[in-house]
CSV table of C-alpha atoms in Angstrom, one decimal:
chain,number,residue,atom,x,y,z
A,1,MET,CA,14.1,-26.5,-4.1
A,2,THR,CA,11.7,-26.7,-7.0
A,3,HIS,CA,12.0,-24.4,-10.1
A,4,ASN,CA,9.0,-22.3,-8.8
A,5,GLU,CA,10.5,-22.0,-5.3
A,6,LEU,CA,13.9,-20.9,-6.7
A,7,THR,CA,12.2,-18.3,-8.9
A,8,TRP,CA,10.1,-17.0,-6.0
A,9,LYS,CA,13.1,-16.7,-3.8
A,10,PHE,CA,15.1,-14.9,-6.5
A,11,LEU,CA,12.1,-12.5,-7.1
A,12,ASN,CA,11.7,-11.6,-3.4
A,13,GLU,CA,15.5,-11.1,-2.8
A,14,PHE,CA,16.2,-9.1,-5.9
A,15,ASP,CA,15.4,-5.7,-4.4
A,16,VAL,CA,17.7,-4.4,-1.7
A,17,GLU,CA,16.5,-1.9,0.9
A,18,SER,CA,18.4,1.2,2.1
A,19,SER,CA,19.4,1.3,5.7
A,20,THR,CA,16.4,3.5,6.6
A,21,LEU,CA,14.0,1.1,4.9
A,22,ALA,CA,15.7,-1.8,6.7
A,23,GLN,CA,15.3,0.0,10.0
A,24,ALA,CA,11.6,0.8,9.3
A,25,ARG,CA,11.0,-2.9,8.4
A,26,ALA,CA,12.7,-4.0,11.7
A,27,ILE,CA,10.6,-1.7,13.8
A,28,SER,CA,7.4,-2.7,12.0
A,29,LEU,CA,8.1,-6.3,12.8
A,30,GLU,CA,8.8,-5.4,16.4
A,31,HIS,CA,5.4,-3.8,16.6
A,32,GLY,CA,3.8,-7.0,15.2
A,33,LEU,CA,2.9,-5.4,11.9
A,34,ASN,CA,2.9,-7.1,8.5
A,35,PRO,CA,5.2,-4.9,6.3
A,36,ILE,CA,5.3,-5.1,2.6
A,37,SER,CA,8.2,-7.0,1.0
A,38,PRO,CA,11.1,-5.3,-0.7
A,39,ALA,CA,9.7,-6.6,-4.0
A,40,VAL,CA,6.4,-5.0,-3.4
A,41,GLY,CA,8.1,-1.8,-2.2
A,42,ALA,CA,10.0,-1.6,-5.4
A,43,GLN,CA,6.8,-1.9,-7.4
A,44,LEU,CA,5.3,1.0,-5.4
A,45,ALA,CA,8.3,3.1,-6.2
A,46,LEU,CA,8.1,2.2,-9.8
A,47,VAL,CA,4.4,3.2,-10.1
A,48,ALA,CA,5.0,6.4,-8.3
A,49,ALA,CA,7.8,7.3,-10.7
A,50,ALA,CA,6.0,6.1,-13.8
A,51,THR,CA,2.9,8.1,-12.8
A,52,ASN,CA,5.1,11.2,-12.2
A,53,ALA,CA,3.2,11.5,-9.0
A,54,THR,CA,3.0,14.8,-7.2
A,55,ASN,CA,0.1,13.9,-4.8
A,56,MET,CA,-0.2,10.5,-3.1
A,57,ILE,CA,-2.3,9.1,-0.2
A,58,GLU,CA,-1.9,5.9,1.7
A,59,ILE,CA,-4.4,4.1,4.0
A,60,GLY,CA,-2.3,2.5,6.7
A,61,THR,CA,0.9,4.3,7.7
A,62,GLY,CA,2.4,1.6,9.9
A,63,CYS,CA,5.9,2.7,10.8
A,64,GLY,CA,6.4,4.4,7.4
A,65,LEU,CA,7.9,1.6,5.3
A,66,SER,CA,5.4,1.8,2.4
A,67,GLY,CA,5.4,5.6,2.4
A,68,LEU,CA,9.2,5.6,2.2
A,69,TRP,CA,9.0,3.3,-0.8
A,70,LEU,CA,6.4,5.6,-2.5
A,71,LEU,CA,8.5,8.7,-1.9
A,72,SER,CA,11.6,7.0,-3.1
A,73,GLY,CA,9.9,6.8,-6.5
A,74,ALA,CA,8.5,10.4,-6.4
A,75,PRO,CA,10.8,12.3,-4.0
A,76,GLU,CA,9.1,15.7,-4.9
A,77,ALA,CA,5.6,14.5,-4.2
A,78,THR,CA,3.4,15.2,-1.2
A,79,LEU,CA,2.3,12.1,0.8
A,80,THR,CA,-0.8,12.0,3.0
A,81,SER,CA,-0.8,9.0,5.3
A,82,ILE,CA,-3.7,7.9,7.5
A,83,ASP,CA,-3.4,5.5,10.5
A,84,PRO,CA,-5.4,5.2,13.8
A,85,GLU,CA,-2.2,4.7,15.8
A,86,PHE,CA,-0.5,7.9,16.9
A,87,GLU,CA,2.5,5.9,18.1
A,88,TYR,CA,3.1,4.6,14.6
A,89,HIS,CA,3.0,8.1,13.2
A,90,GLU,CA,5.6,9.3,15.7
A,91,GLN,CA,7.9,6.5,14.6
A,92,ALA,CA,7.2,7.0,10.9
A,93,ARG,CA,7.9,10.7,11.2
A,94,GLU,CA,11.4,9.9,12.4
A,95,PHE,CA,12.1,7.7,9.4
A,96,PHE,CA,10.7,10.2,6.9
A,97,THR,CA,13.0,12.9,8.4
A,98,GLU,CA,16.0,10.5,8.4
A,99,ALA,CA,15.4,9.8,4.7
A,100,GLY,CA,15.5,13.5,4.0
A,101,PHE,CA,11.8,14.1,3.2
A,102,PRO,CA,10.7,17.5,4.7
A,103,ALA,CA,7.7,17.6,7.1
A,104,SER,CA,6.0,19.9,4.6
A,105,ARG,CA,5.7,17.0,2.1
A,106,VAL,CA,4.5,14.3,4.6
A,107,ARG,CA,1.1,14.9,6.1
A,108,LEU,CA,0.2,12.4,8.8
A,109,ILE,CA,-3.4,12.1,9.8
A,110,THR,CA,-4.2,10.1,13.0
A,111,GLY,CA,-7.7,8.7,12.7
A,112,LYS,CA,-9.8,5.8,11.4
A,113,ALA,CA,-9.7,5.6,7.6
A,114,LEU,CA,-13.4,5.5,7.1
A,115,ASP,CA,-13.8,8.6,9.2
A,116,VAL,CA,-11.0,10.5,7.3
A,117,LEU,CA,-11.4,9.4,3.7
A,118,PRO,CA,-14.9,11.0,3.1
A,119,ARG,CA,-13.2,14.4,3.8
A,120,MET,CA,-10.5,13.9,1.1
A,121,ASN,CA,-10.9,15.5,-2.3
A,122,GLU,CA,-12.0,13.2,-5.1
A,123,ASN,CA,-10.1,12.9,-8.4
A,124,SER,CA,-7.1,14.5,-6.6
A,125,TYR,CA,-4.4,11.8,-6.1
A,126,ASP,CA,-2.0,10.3,-8.5
A,127,VAL,CA,-1.4,7.2,-6.4
A,128,VAL,CA,-3.5,5.7,-3.6
A,129,LEU,CA,-2.2,2.9,-1.5
A,130,VAL,CA,-4.7,0.8,0.4
A,131,ASP,CA,-3.0,-1.1,3.3
A,132,GLY,CA,-5.3,-0.6,6.2
A,133,ASP,CA,-7.7,-2.9,8.1
A,134,PRO,CA,-8.2,-6.0,5.8
A,135,ASN,CA,-11.8,-6.2,7.1
A,136,GLN,CA,-12.5,-2.8,5.6
A,137,VAL,CA,-10.7,-3.4,2.3
A,138,GLU,CA,-13.9,-3.1,0.1
A,139,GLN,CA,-14.9,0.2,1.6
A,140,ASN,CA,-11.3,1.5,1.5
A,141,VAL,CA,-11.0,0.6,-2.2
A,142,GLU,CA,-14.3,2.3,-3.0
A,143,HIS,CA,-12.9,5.5,-1.5
A,144,ALA,CA,-9.6,5.0,-3.3
A,145,LEU,CA,-11.4,4.9,-6.7
A,146,ARG,CA,-13.2,8.1,-5.8
A,147,LEU,CA,-9.9,9.8,-4.7
A,148,VAL,CA,-7.6,8.8,-7.6
A,149,ARG,CA,-7.6,10.8,-10.7
A,150,VAL,CA,-8.1,9.4,-14.2
A,151,GLY,CA,-4.7,8.0,-15.2
A,152,GLY,CA,-3.8,7.5,-11.5
A,153,THR,CA,-3.2,4.1,-9.9
A,154,VAL,CA,-4.5,2.3,-6.8
A,155,LEU,CA,-2.2,-0.2,-5.1
A,156,VAL,CA,-3.5,-2.9,-2.8
A,157,PRO,CA,-0.7,-5.0,-1.2
A,158,HIS,CA,-1.3,-8.2,0.8
A,159,ILE,CA,-4.2,-9.0,-1.6
A,160,LEU,CA,-3.5,-12.7,-1.4
A,161,HIS,CA,-3.6,-12.8,2.4
A,162,ASP,CA,-0.9,-15.4,3.0
A,163,GLY,CA,-2.4,-17.6,0.3
A,164,ASP,CA,-5.9,-17.7,1.9
A,165,VAL,CA,-7.5,-15.9,-1.1
A,166,ALA,CA,-6.6,-18.9,-3.3
A,167,ASN,CA,-8.0,-21.4,-0.8
A,168,PRO,CA,-11.7,-21.9,-1.3
A,169,ALA,CA,-12.0,-23.3,2.2
A,170,LYS,CA,-11.0,-19.9,3.7
A,171,ARG,CA,-14.1,-17.8,4.1
A,172,THR,CA,-13.3,-15.1,6.7
A,173,ALA,CA,-14.7,-11.6,6.3
A,174,ALA,CA,-11.3,-10.3,5.4
A,175,VAL,CA,-10.7,-13.0,2.7
A,176,ASN,CA,-14.2,-12.6,1.3
A,177,GLY,CA,-13.6,-8.9,1.1
A,178,LEU,CA,-10.3,-9.3,-0.8
A,179,ARG,CA,-11.9,-11.7,-3.2
A,180,ALA,CA,-14.7,-9.2,-3.8
A,181,VAL,CA,-12.1,-6.5,-4.6
A,182,LEU,CA,-10.3,-8.9,-7.1
A,183,THR,CA,-13.6,-9.8,-8.8
A,184,ALA,CA,-14.6,-6.1,-9.1
A,185,ALA,CA,-11.2,-5.3,-10.6
A,186,GLN,CA,-11.7,-8.0,-13.2
A,187,GLU,CA,-15.2,-6.9,-14.1
A,188,SER,CA,-14.8,-3.1,-14.1
A,189,GLU,CA,-14.7,-1.3,-17.4
A,190,ASN,CA,-13.3,1.9,-15.7
A,191,ILE,CA,-9.9,0.5,-14.8
A,192,VAL,CA,-7.0,-1.5,-16.1
A,193,ALA,CA,-5.9,-4.0,-13.5
A,194,ALA,CA,-2.9,-6.3,-12.9
A,195,LEU,CA,-2.2,-8.8,-10.1
A,196,SER,CA,1.4,-9.4,-9.1
A,197,PRO,CA,2.5,-12.4,-7.1
A,198,ALA,CA,5.4,-10.5,-5.4
A,199,GLY,CA,5.4,-10.6,-1.6
A,200,ASP,CA,1.9,-11.4,-0.4
A,201,GLY,CA,0.5,-10.2,-3.7
A,202,LEU,CA,-0.1,-6.7,-5.1
A,203,LEU,CA,-3.2,-5.6,-7.0
A,204,GLN,CA,-2.6,-2.6,-9.2
A,205,PHE,CA,-5.3,-0.8,-11.1
A,206,THR,CA,-5.2,2.4,-13.1
A,207,LYS,CA,-8.4,4.5,-13.5
A,208,ILE,CA,-9.2,5.1,-17.2
A,209,SER,CA,-12.6,6.7,-16.9
């Protein structure tokens, strides 16, 4: 292995998941989902803890893995999670219960993100996770910026899209949308942004005005 490959392997094996997180990952893979890596999950938990989050929202519940990571960093917070698949919500609910998070602090909304997000209160969330349909990432990030409070953070995992974002030959709608989000994050004066290479990439930006 090269030096970079060894570093990458060490980085992505550093964080160890609990049994509940490991089960949620296994079920996610069985459903053909693309779950966040443990390294990205640990960063979600860190941001939730550092933000002292009390109100969080995620776009894309899946089987609950990312929500479990967020709540592990802010166990007293309330999490709202949106996904169009009722089956995923049923599975996620089991994992949240198993992890000890009461139903009163986990609000699962079954529906399309672009139908649900306009009804959410703006400037109301400490952390917003955007992990829904990659073809709608630009619209979802726009909503995220509206929903997050000043001082709050938006998290966009899978931002590198299996390396496609760095490959100029790749020009699908999803890849172009992710590039547009990255460009906007670089150019905006209203946020402070950072791009992590962990997992499949994690874009983090904090709203400052």
